Amino acid sequence: MTNMVRAPETAPATTVRARVSRDSLWLASGYAATAGSGFVFWLLAAVWLPQSQLGIEASVLAVVMAAAALASNGPGSALVVMLPVGGPAAREALRRALTATAVLALVAGVVAGTLVAVLLPSALPPVLTVCVVATCSVAWALFNVQAQALASASDARGTLVVNGSANVL
């Protein structure tokens, strides 16, 4: 057997490893805060709302979140790759990602809103239901992308601040 000698780590490799570790802790903290507040929200909703209404509201929220996730997945992943480059290229990547996310979320939101208007009982007129679901889908998709943008711009701790603030609202 040959004896393999391991080369000492270089300073950039150590720096990158530390940054990735630190950023993943901040991201996990943000997700934990979101999960905790979501748990408390649904627990209180289950106590205060009638079961049938809670089921309908949960269904609408699930449809909005699915449409937003579909819309923000690709552009958000592109940001993770492009933003660390910095400069005008990063700004252009961010602009394009936000535009693509908003358009995709609007289309997915209109489809989701149509499904909600057709399949679920609502006191709102169908057109208003579609508009509300589409608007919420766009807002949620852009919110999803901002977390990926903050992480890729080396500001993962901002996700805890932004997500925590949004959860309080």
PDB file of C-alpha atoms in Angstrom:
ATOM      1  CA  MET A   1       0.000   0.000   0.000  1.00  0.00           C
ATOM      2  CA  THR A   2       1.133   3.469  -0.700  1.00  0.00           C
ATOM      3  CA  ASN A   3       1.160   6.103   1.927  1.00  0.00           C
ATOM      4  CA  MET A   4      -0.856   9.116   0.855  1.00  0.00           C
ATOM      5  CA  VAL A   5       0.220  12.396   2.319  1.00  0.00           C
ATOM      6  CA  ARG A   6      -2.539  14.912   2.695  1.00  0.00           C
ATOM      7  CA  ALA A   7      -1.658  18.408   1.578  1.00  0.00           C
ATOM      8  CA  PRO A   8      -2.352  21.164   4.096  1.00  0.00           C
ATOM      9  CA  GLU A   9      -5.506  23.154   3.442  1.00  0.00           C
ATOM     10  CA  THR A  10      -5.099  26.493   1.797  1.00  0.00           C
ATOM     11  CA  ALA A  11      -6.437  29.687   3.321  1.00  0.00           C
ATOM     12  CA  PRO A  12      -9.206  30.148   0.719  1.00  0.00           C
ATOM     13  CA  ALA A  13     -10.479  26.603   1.291  1.00  0.00           C
ATOM     14  CA  THR A  14     -10.648  27.213   5.031  1.00  0.00           C
ATOM     15  CA  THR A  15     -12.428  30.536   4.488  1.00  0.00           C
ATOM     16  CA  VAL A  16     -14.976  28.992   2.134  1.00  0.00           C
ATOM     17  CA  ARG A  17     -15.613  26.108   4.539  1.00  0.00           C
ATOM     18  CA  ALA A  18     -16.176  28.554   7.422  1.00  0.00           C
ATOM     19  CA  ARG A  19     -18.513  30.704   5.309  1.00  0.00           C
ATOM     20  CA  VAL A  20     -20.563  27.705   4.188  1.00  0.00           C
ATOM     21  CA  SER A  21     -20.832  26.449   7.771  1.00  0.00           C
ATOM     22  CA  ARG A  22     -21.826  29.866   9.109  1.00  0.00           C
ATOM     23  CA  ASP A  23     -24.338  30.495   6.313  1.00  0.00           C
ATOM     24  CA  SER A  24     -25.949  27.084   6.734  1.00  0.00           C
ATOM     25  CA  LEU A  25     -26.433  27.755  10.451  1.00  0.00           C
ATOM     26  CA  TRP A  26     -28.139  31.079   9.672  1.00  0.00           C
ATOM     27  CA  LEU A  27     -30.330  29.452   7.010  1.00  0.00           C
ATOM     28  CA  ALA A  28     -31.279  26.631   9.361  1.00  0.00           C
ATOM     29  CA  SER A  29     -32.105  29.204  12.059  1.00  0.00           C
ATOM     30  CA  GLY A  30     -34.360  31.070   9.634  1.00  0.00           C
ATOM     31  CA  TYR A  31     -36.149  27.892   8.625  1.00  0.00           C
ATOM     32  CA  ALA A  32     -36.507  26.860  12.274  1.00  0.00           C
ATOM     33  CA  ALA A  33     -38.034  30.246  13.158  1.00  0.00           C
ATOM     34  CA  THR A  34     -40.429  29.921  10.231  1.00  0.00           C
ATOM     35  CA  ALA A  35     -41.383  26.359  11.174  1.00  0.00           C
ATOM     36  CA  GLY A  36     -41.906  27.290  14.819  1.00  0.00           C
ATOM     37  CA  SER A  37     -44.094  30.274  14.071  1.00  0.00           C
ATOM     38  CA  GLY A  38     -46.028  28.251  11.485  1.00  0.00           C
ATOM     39  CA  PHE A  39     -46.679  25.547  14.056  1.00  0.00           C
ATOM     40  CA  VAL A  40     -47.984  28.101  16.561  1.00  0.00           C
ATOM     41  CA  PHE A  41     -50.121  29.779  13.873  1.00  0.00           C
ATOM     42  CA  TRP A  42     -51.805  26.533  12.808  1.00  0.00           C
ATOM     43  CA  LEU A  43     -52.249  25.447  16.395  1.00  0.00           C
ATOM     44  CA  LEU A  44     -54.092  28.678  17.186  1.00  0.00           C
ATOM     45  CA  ALA A  45     -56.038  28.500  13.924  1.00  0.00           C
ATOM     46  CA  ALA A  46     -57.203  24.991  14.824  1.00  0.00           C
ATOM     47  CA  VAL A  47     -58.496  26.296  18.141  1.00  0.00           C
ATOM     48  CA  TRP A  48     -60.205  29.423  16.797  1.00  0.00           C
ATOM     49  CA  LEU A  49     -61.582  28.373  13.380  1.00  0.00           C
ATOM     50  CA  PRO A  50     -64.276  25.829  12.590  1.00  0.00           C
ATOM     51  CA  GLN A  51     -62.810  22.655  11.060  1.00  0.00           C
ATOM     52  CA  SER A  52     -64.467  23.094   7.677  1.00  0.00           C
ATOM     53  CA  GLN A  53     -63.210  26.671   7.338  1.00  0.00           C
ATOM     54  CA  LEU A  54     -59.728  25.672   8.500  1.00  0.00           C
ATOM     55  CA  GLY A  55     -59.613  22.929   5.871  1.00  0.00           C
ATOM     56  CA  ILE A  56     -60.576  25.331   3.108  1.00  0.00           C
ATOM     57  CA  GLU A  57     -58.071  27.964   4.274  1.00  0.00           C
ATOM     58  CA  ALA A  58     -55.303  25.357   4.514  1.00  0.00           C
ATOM     59  CA  SER A  59     -56.127  24.144   1.004  1.00  0.00           C
ATOM     60  CA  VAL A  60     -55.945  27.657  -0.416  1.00  0.00           C
ATOM     61  CA  LEU A  61     -52.628  28.261   1.335  1.00  0.00           C
ATOM     62  CA  ALA A  62     -51.236  24.972   0.025  1.00  0.00           C
ATOM     63  CA  VAL A  63     -52.195  25.913  -3.531  1.00  0.00           C
ATOM     64  CA  VAL A  64     -50.573  29.352  -3.177  1.00  0.00           C
ATOM     65  CA  MET A  65     -47.384  27.855  -1.743  1.00  0.00           C
ATOM     66  CA  ALA A  66     -47.198  25.205  -4.471  1.00  0.00           C
ATOM     67  CA  ALA A  67     -47.593  27.803  -7.231  1.00  0.00           C
ATOM     68  CA  ALA A  68     -44.949  30.004  -5.593  1.00  0.00           C
ATOM     69  CA  ALA A  69     -42.521  27.115  -5.133  1.00  0.00           C
ATOM     70  CA  LEU A  70     -42.867  26.096  -8.774  1.00  0.00           C
ATOM     71  CA  ALA A  71     -42.225  29.668  -9.891  1.00  0.00           C
ATOM     72  CA  SER A  72     -39.267  30.433  -7.632  1.00  0.00           C
ATOM     73  CA  ASN A  73     -37.323  27.192  -7.884  1.00  0.00           C
ATOM     74  CA  GLY A  74     -35.392  27.745 -11.139  1.00  0.00           C
ATOM     75  CA  PRO A  75     -34.678  31.487 -10.886  1.00  0.00           C
ATOM     76  CA  GLY A  76     -33.686  31.159  -7.234  1.00  0.00           C
ATOM     77  CA  SER A  77     -31.187  28.423  -8.064  1.00  0.00           C
ATOM     78  CA  ALA A  78     -29.700  30.611 -10.791  1.00  0.00           C
ATOM     79  CA  LEU A  79     -29.163  33.359  -8.226  1.00  0.00           C
ATOM     80  CA  VAL A  80     -27.168  31.056  -5.990  1.00  0.00           C
ATOM     81  CA  VAL A  81     -24.751  30.535  -8.870  1.00  0.00           C
ATOM     82  CA  MET A  82     -24.675  34.058 -10.346  1.00  0.00           C
ATOM     83  CA  LEU A  83     -24.769  36.500  -7.416  1.00  0.00           C
ATOM     84  CA  PRO A  84     -21.381  35.670  -5.921  1.00  0.00           C
ATOM     85  CA  VAL A  85     -19.852  36.992  -9.171  1.00  0.00           C
ATOM     86  CA  GLY A  86     -20.840  40.517  -8.080  1.00  0.00           C
ATOM     87  CA  GLY A  87     -20.988  43.771 -10.011  1.00  0.00           C
ATOM     88  CA  PRO A  88     -23.310  44.552 -12.903  1.00  0.00           C
ATOM     89  CA  ALA A  89     -23.628  40.879 -13.841  1.00  0.00           C
ATOM     90  CA  ALA A  90     -25.061  40.093 -10.414  1.00  0.00           C
ATOM     91  CA  ARG A  91     -27.535  42.975 -10.584  1.00  0.00           C
ATOM     92  CA  GLU A  92     -28.664  41.852 -14.017  1.00  0.00           C
ATOM     93  CA  ALA A  93     -29.014  38.256 -12.805  1.00  0.00           C
ATOM     94  CA  LEU A  94     -31.099  39.461  -9.860  1.00  0.00           C
ATOM     95  CA  ARG A  95     -33.324  41.591 -12.109  1.00  0.00           C
ATOM     96  CA  ARG A  96     -33.885  38.722 -14.525  1.00  0.00           C
ATOM     97  CA  ALA A  97     -34.522  36.213 -11.744  1.00  0.00           C
ATOM     98  CA  LEU A  98     -37.073  38.486 -10.076  1.00  0.00           C
ATOM     99  CA  THR A  99     -38.814  39.201 -13.387  1.00  0.00           C
ATOM    100  CA  ALA A 100     -38.907  35.521 -14.359  1.00  0.00           C
ATOM    101  CA  THR A 101     -40.143  34.557 -10.903  1.00  0.00           C
ATOM    102  CA  ALA A 102     -42.913  37.179 -10.952  1.00  0.00           C
ATOM    103  CA  VAL A 103     -44.113  36.144 -14.430  1.00  0.00           C
ATOM    104  CA  LEU A 104     -43.982  32.421 -13.643  1.00  0.00           C
ATOM    105  CA  ALA A 105     -45.759  32.992 -10.321  1.00  0.00           C
ATOM    106  CA  LEU A 106     -48.448  35.080 -11.978  1.00  0.00           C
ATOM    107  CA  VAL A 107     -49.168  32.332 -14.517  1.00  0.00           C
ATOM    108  CA  ALA A 108     -49.053  29.593 -11.864  1.00  0.00           C
ATOM    109  CA  GLY A 109     -51.130  31.775  -9.535  1.00  0.00           C
ATOM    110  CA  VAL A 110     -53.852  32.325 -12.143  1.00  0.00           C
ATOM    111  CA  VAL A 111     -54.041  28.570 -12.764  1.00  0.00           C
ATOM    112  CA  ALA A 112     -54.061  27.906  -8.999  1.00  0.00           C
ATOM    113  CA  GLY A 113     -56.663  30.620  -8.437  1.00  0.00           C
ATOM    114  CA  THR A 114     -58.884  29.147 -11.118  1.00  0.00           C
ATOM    115  CA  LEU A 115     -58.670  25.746  -9.425  1.00  0.00           C
ATOM    116  CA  VAL A 116     -59.527  27.312  -6.063  1.00  0.00           C
ATOM    117  CA  ALA A 117     -62.465  29.237  -7.551  1.00  0.00           C
ATOM    118  CA  VAL A 118     -63.832  26.119  -9.256  1.00  0.00           C
ATOM    119  CA  LEU A 119     -63.177  23.479  -6.600  1.00  0.00           C
ATOM    120  CA  LEU A 120     -63.475  25.209  -3.212  1.00  0.00           C
ATOM    121  CA  PRO A 121     -66.416  27.044  -1.696  1.00  0.00           C
ATOM    122  CA  SER A 122     -65.823  30.765  -1.294  1.00  0.00           C
ATOM    123  CA  ALA A 123     -67.760  33.864  -0.382  1.00  0.00           C
ATOM    124  CA  LEU A 124     -65.699  35.865  -2.887  1.00  0.00           C
ATOM    125  CA  PRO A 125     -66.609  36.227  -6.552  1.00  0.00           C
ATOM    126  CA  PRO A 126     -64.535  33.813  -8.698  1.00  0.00           C
ATOM    127  CA  VAL A 127     -62.610  36.609 -10.463  1.00  0.00           C
ATOM    128  CA  LEU A 128     -61.600  38.118  -7.129  1.00  0.00           C
ATOM    129  CA  THR A 129     -60.575  34.675  -5.846  1.00  0.00           C
ATOM    130  CA  VAL A 130     -58.302  34.183  -8.874  1.00  0.00           C
ATOM    131  CA  CYS A 131     -56.787  37.662  -8.392  1.00  0.00           C
ATOM    132  CA  VAL A 132     -56.138  37.134  -4.681  1.00  0.00           C
ATOM    133  CA  VAL A 133     -54.534  33.714  -5.183  1.00  0.00           C
ATOM    134  CA  ALA A 134     -52.403  35.002  -8.079  1.00  0.00           C
ATOM    135  CA  THR A 135     -51.257  38.045  -6.076  1.00  0.00           C
ATOM    136  CA  CYS A 136     -50.384  35.915  -3.045  1.00  0.00           C
ATOM    137  CA  SER A 137     -48.516  33.451  -5.291  1.00  0.00           C
ATOM    138  CA  VAL A 138     -46.383  36.252  -6.766  1.00  0.00           C
ATOM    139  CA  ALA A 139     -45.631  37.720  -3.343  1.00  0.00           C
ATOM    140  CA  TRP A 140     -44.712  34.331  -1.864  1.00  0.00           C
ATOM    141  CA  ALA A 141     -42.531  33.393  -4.853  1.00  0.00           C
ATOM    142  CA  LEU A 142     -40.603  36.669  -4.603  1.00  0.00           C
ATOM    143  CA  PHE A 143     -40.234  36.083  -0.874  1.00  0.00           C
ATOM    144  CA  ASN A 144     -38.788  32.617  -1.597  1.00  0.00           C
ATOM    145  CA  VAL A 145     -36.268  34.068  -4.046  1.00  0.00           C
ATOM    146  CA  GLN A 146     -35.078  36.719  -1.598  1.00  0.00           C
ATOM    147  CA  ALA A 147     -33.896  34.016   0.818  1.00  0.00           C
ATOM    148  CA  GLN A 148     -31.822  32.414  -1.927  1.00  0.00           C
ATOM    149  CA  ALA A 149     -30.516  35.821  -3.030  1.00  0.00           C
ATOM    150  CA  LEU A 150     -29.450  36.731   0.499  1.00  0.00           C
ATOM    151  CA  ALA A 151     -27.680  33.411   0.950  1.00  0.00           C
ATOM    152  CA  SER A 152     -25.842  33.663  -2.344  1.00  0.00           C
ATOM    153  CA  ALA A 153     -24.827  37.273  -1.610  1.00  0.00           C
ATOM    154  CA  SER A 154     -23.115  36.111   1.602  1.00  0.00           C
ATOM    155  CA  ASP A 155     -25.829  37.558   3.830  1.00  0.00           C
ATOM    156  CA  ALA A 156     -27.509  34.387   5.063  1.00  0.00           C
ATOM    157  CA  ARG A 157     -28.041  35.965   8.486  1.00  0.00           C
ATOM    158  CA  GLY A 158     -30.428  38.357   6.738  1.00  0.00           C
ATOM    159  CA  THR A 159     -32.775  35.445   6.091  1.00  0.00           C
ATOM    160  CA  LEU A 160     -33.350  35.042   9.823  1.00  0.00           C
ATOM    161  CA  VAL A 161     -34.109  38.755  10.189  1.00  0.00           C
ATOM    162  CA  VAL A 162     -36.375  38.926   7.121  1.00  0.00           C
ATOM    163  CA  ASN A 163     -38.162  35.613   7.730  1.00  0.00           C
ATOM    164  CA  GLY A 164     -38.556  36.335  11.435  1.00  0.00           C
ATOM    165  CA  SER A 165     -40.013  39.775  10.728  1.00  0.00           C
ATOM    166  CA  ALA A 166     -42.408  38.400   8.120  1.00  0.00           C
ATOM    167  CA  ASN A 167     -43.589  35.686  10.490  1.00  0.00           C
ATOM    168  CA  VAL A 168     -44.516  38.250  13.115  1.00  0.00           C
ATOM    169  CA  LEU A 169     -46.781  39.962  10.603  1.00  0.00           C
TER     170      LEU A 169
END
